[in-house]
Amino acid sequence: MDYKIVNLVASSSLGANLDLYNLATAIPEVEYEPEQFPGAILKMAEPKVSLLLFKNGNIIISGASSEKDIKAAIKKATKIINEVQKNVTIKERVSYKIVNLVATSSLNKQIDLFNAAVTLDNIEYEPEQFPGAIVRLFNPKLTMLLFKNGKLICAGAKSEEDIVKGLNKLKKVISGAKEKK
C-alpha cells in the first residue's frame, strides 16, 4: 500500500541551557511568550520547519519532510543560536530521535464509516464533530484518521516500518467490515 510521509517530528539537545528571552530579543525568527508556552519557537524558511526551544537545551523539530531536513535544521539552528549564545556549539554531526511520523495514504475505495464503527473495535465515529473515523491500533501504536473516500492520515509512528504494519493491519480490519455498495 502506497503512502507519503508528510511530517517528521524529532527531538534533540543542543547540549547547553538557553536564555530564551535573550534569543527572542536578538533573533527575529524566534517567538517567545512564556505566559502562553514555556518554550520559544524558531521558524525556519529553509528547510521549512519549526523548532521548539526549551531552557534546558532540548529541542523539538516539526514539519520536516525528510531526515535530511531535520539534520539541516539542527545545524542551522546551532549556527543562529551560537551568534547570541556562544555556549551553544555549532554542530557538524547531529544526533536526534524521531518521535512521530505522519503519513497519508488511501485504501482506494469508499468506506461506510458508520458501519465500520458499529462492526469493528477501536473505531470512533461521530460525524457531527469530525467527518472521519478515528481508528486506534495498538501494535504498532498508531492513530489513523479514516475518511469515507478511503483516504487516511496515519500518526504516531516511530518508523516507516510502523506505518507499513499499521496500513496493512488497517486494510485487513476494514475488509472485515461490510463494504459500501
Short mmCIF file of C-alpha atoms in Angstrom, two decimals:
data_model
loop_
_atom_site.label_atom_id
_atom_site.label_comp_id
_atom_site.label_asym_id
_atom_site.label_seq_id
_atom_site.Cartn_x
_atom_site.Cartn_y
_atom_site.Cartn_z
CA MET A 1 0.00 0.00 0.00
CA ASP A 2 1.47 3.35 -1.02
CA TYR A 3 1.91 6.16 1.48
CA LYS A 4 3.57 9.55 1.66
CA ILE A 5 5.33 10.89 4.74
CA VAL A 6 4.12 14.46 5.24
CA ASN A 7 5.66 15.35 8.61
CA LEU A 8 8.55 14.14 10.71
CA VAL A 9 8.87 15.20 14.34
CA ALA A 10 12.20 14.71 16.10
CA SER A 11 13.80 15.58 19.41
CA SER A 12 17.39 16.57 20.09
CA SER A 13 19.52 18.52 22.54
CA LEU A 14 21.78 21.50 21.98
CA GLY A 15 23.87 20.46 24.99
CA ALA A 16 23.58 23.81 26.80
CA ASN A 17 20.97 25.81 28.70
CA LEU A 18 19.25 28.50 26.64
CA ASP A 19 18.33 32.07 27.53
CA LEU A 20 15.03 32.13 25.64
CA TYR A 21 14.29 35.78 26.37
CA ASN A 22 17.68 36.86 25.04
CA LEU A 23 17.28 34.68 21.93
CA ALA A 24 13.84 36.12 21.19
CA THR A 25 15.16 39.65 21.58
CA ALA A 26 18.19 39.09 19.33
CA ILE A 27 16.75 36.76 16.66
CA PRO A 28 13.69 38.00 14.69
CA GLU A 29 12.60 34.44 13.77
CA VAL A 30 12.25 33.43 17.44
CA GLU A 31 8.88 33.89 19.15
CA TYR A 32 8.77 33.69 22.94
CA GLU A 33 5.65 34.21 25.03
CA PRO A 34 6.31 32.42 28.34
CA GLU A 35 2.80 33.10 29.65
CA GLN A 36 1.43 31.11 26.69
CA PHE A 37 4.08 28.37 26.27
CA PRO A 38 7.24 27.51 28.25
CA GLY A 39 9.44 27.30 25.17
CA ALA A 40 10.42 29.56 22.30
CA ILE A 41 9.58 28.86 18.66
CA LEU A 42 12.17 29.25 15.91
CA LYS A 43 10.53 29.20 12.49
CA MET A 44 12.78 28.50 9.52
CA ALA A 45 12.02 29.09 5.87
CA GLU A 46 14.72 26.72 4.61
CA PRO A 47 14.31 23.94 5.47
CA LYS A 48 10.66 24.75 6.19
CA VAL A 49 10.43 23.57 9.80
CA SER A 50 9.65 24.88 13.26
CA LEU A 51 11.84 24.22 16.27
CA LEU A 52 10.61 24.38 19.83
CA LEU A 53 13.47 25.55 22.02
CA PHE A 54 13.46 24.88 25.76
CA LYS A 55 15.56 26.39 28.58
CA ASN A 56 17.30 23.08 29.26
CA GLY A 57 18.60 22.99 25.66
CA ASN A 58 16.18 20.34 24.43
CA ILE A 59 14.58 20.98 21.07
CA ILE A 60 11.68 19.53 19.09
CA ILE A 61 11.79 19.80 15.30
CA SER A 62 8.47 19.54 13.45
CA GLY A 63 7.30 19.99 9.89
CA ALA A 64 10.25 18.22 8.28
CA SER A 65 9.58 16.13 5.19
CA SER A 66 12.81 14.11 5.49
CA GLU A 67 15.61 13.26 7.91
CA LYS A 68 17.87 15.42 5.72
CA ASP A 69 15.67 18.42 6.68
CA ILE A 70 15.98 17.54 10.38
CA LYS A 71 19.79 17.42 10.20
CA ALA A 72 19.94 20.68 8.23
CA ALA A 73 17.57 22.40 10.68
CA ILE A 74 19.61 21.40 13.74
CA LYS A 75 22.87 22.53 12.12
CA LYS A 76 21.33 25.85 11.06
CA ALA A 77 19.74 26.39 14.50
CA THR A 78 23.07 25.88 16.27
CA LYS A 79 24.69 28.47 13.99
CA ILE A 80 21.91 31.01 14.57
CA ILE A 81 21.83 30.46 18.34
CA ASN A 82 25.65 30.47 18.61
CA GLU A 83 25.65 34.07 17.33
CA VAL A 84 23.79 35.07 20.51
CA GLN A 85 24.87 32.35 22.94
CA LYS A 86 28.47 31.24 22.48
CA ASN A 87 27.99 28.28 24.87
CA VAL A 88 25.90 26.55 22.16
CA THR A 89 28.41 24.85 19.91
CA ILE A 90 27.85 24.67 16.17
CA LYS A 91 27.15 21.06 15.33
CA GLU A 92 28.55 19.38 12.24
CA ARG A 93 27.31 15.94 13.30
CA VAL A 94 23.86 15.95 14.81
CA SER A 95 22.01 13.38 16.85
CA TYR A 96 18.25 13.24 17.11
CA LYS A 97 15.42 10.80 17.71
CA ILE A 98 12.33 10.54 15.53
CA VAL A 99 9.34 10.74 17.87
CA ASN A 100 6.48 10.87 15.34
CA LEU A 101 5.95 10.23 11.65
CA VAL A 102 2.76 11.40 9.95
CA ALA A 103 1.80 9.85 6.62
CA THR A 104 -1.10 9.96 4.19
CA SER A 105 -2.44 7.06 2.15
CA SER A 106 -5.58 5.71 0.54
CA LEU A 107 -7.48 2.43 0.61
CA ASN A 108 -8.68 3.31 -2.92
CA LYS A 109 -12.33 2.56 -2.13
CA GLN A 110 -15.32 4.15 -0.43
CA ILE A 111 -15.74 3.24 3.24
CA ASP A 112 -19.00 3.07 5.18
CA LEU A 113 -17.66 4.72 8.33
CA PHE A 114 -20.87 4.24 10.33
CA ASN A 115 -20.91 0.51 9.62
CA ALA A 116 -17.18 0.21 10.34
CA ALA A 117 -17.63 1.96 13.72
CA VAL A 118 -20.57 -0.30 14.65
CA THR A 119 -18.94 -3.52 13.42
CA LEU A 120 -15.32 -3.08 14.49
CA ASP A 121 -13.47 -2.41 17.74
CA ASN A 122 -11.31 0.65 18.43
CA ILE A 123 -13.05 2.90 15.89
CA GLU A 124 -14.75 6.14 16.94
CA TYR A 125 -17.05 7.90 14.51
CA GLU A 126 -19.02 10.99 15.45
CA PRO A 127 -19.83 12.75 12.15
CA GLU A 128 -21.35 15.79 13.93
CA GLN A 129 -17.93 16.50 15.46
CA PHE A 130 -15.48 15.28 12.79
CA PRO A 131 -16.04 13.92 9.25
CA GLY A 132 -13.65 11.00 9.67
CA ALA A 133 -13.42 7.94 11.86
CA ILE A 134 -10.63 7.65 14.42
CA VAL A 135 -9.01 4.22 14.35
CA ARG A 136 -6.67 3.28 17.17
CA LEU A 137 -4.17 0.47 16.63
CA PHE A 138 -2.13 -0.97 19.49
CA ASN A 139 0.61 -2.95 17.76
CA PRO A 140 2.10 -0.78 16.39
CA LYS A 141 0.62 2.03 18.49
CA LEU A 142 -0.88 4.36 15.86
CA THR A 143 -3.86 6.61 15.36
CA MET A 144 -5.44 6.73 11.92
CA LEU A 145 -7.98 9.21 10.66
CA LEU A 146 -10.07 7.42 8.05
CA PHE A 147 -12.43 9.23 5.68
CA LYS A 148 -15.36 7.87 3.66
CA ASN A 149 -13.47 8.32 0.36
CA GLY A 150 -10.87 5.85 1.67
CA LYS A 151 -8.18 8.47 2.25
CA LEU A 152 -6.41 8.34 5.60
CA ILE A 153 -3.86 10.02 7.82
CA CYS A 154 -1.58 7.89 9.96
CA ALA A 155 0.01 9.49 13.05
CA GLY A 156 2.12 8.28 15.94
CA ALA A 157 4.55 6.08 14.02
CA LYS A 158 8.13 5.90 15.24
CA SER A 159 9.41 4.39 11.97
CA GLU A 160 8.36 3.70 8.39
CA GLU A 161 8.07 0.04 9.40
CA ASP A 162 5.31 1.06 11.86
CA ILE A 163 3.47 2.85 9.04
CA VAL A 164 3.63 -0.20 6.74
CA LYS A 165 2.49 -2.57 9.52
CA GLY A 166 -0.31 -0.21 10.55
CA LEU A 167 -1.60 0.29 7.00
CA ASN A 168 -1.60 -3.47 6.35
CA LYS A 169 -3.41 -4.09 9.63
CA LEU A 170 -5.98 -1.36 8.87
CA LYS A 171 -6.61 -2.81 5.40
CA LYS A 172 -7.35 -6.22 6.95
CA VAL A 173 -9.56 -4.72 9.67
CA ILE A 174 -11.58 -2.61 7.22
CA SER A 175 -12.09 -5.56 4.87
CA GLY A 176 -13.75 -7.25 7.88
CA ALA A 177 -16.50 -4.63 7.88
CA LYS A 178 -19.24 -4.77 5.25
CA GLU A 179 -18.13 -2.78 2.20
CA LYS A 180 -20.19 0.14 0.95
CA LYS A 181 -22.18 -0.63 -2.19
#
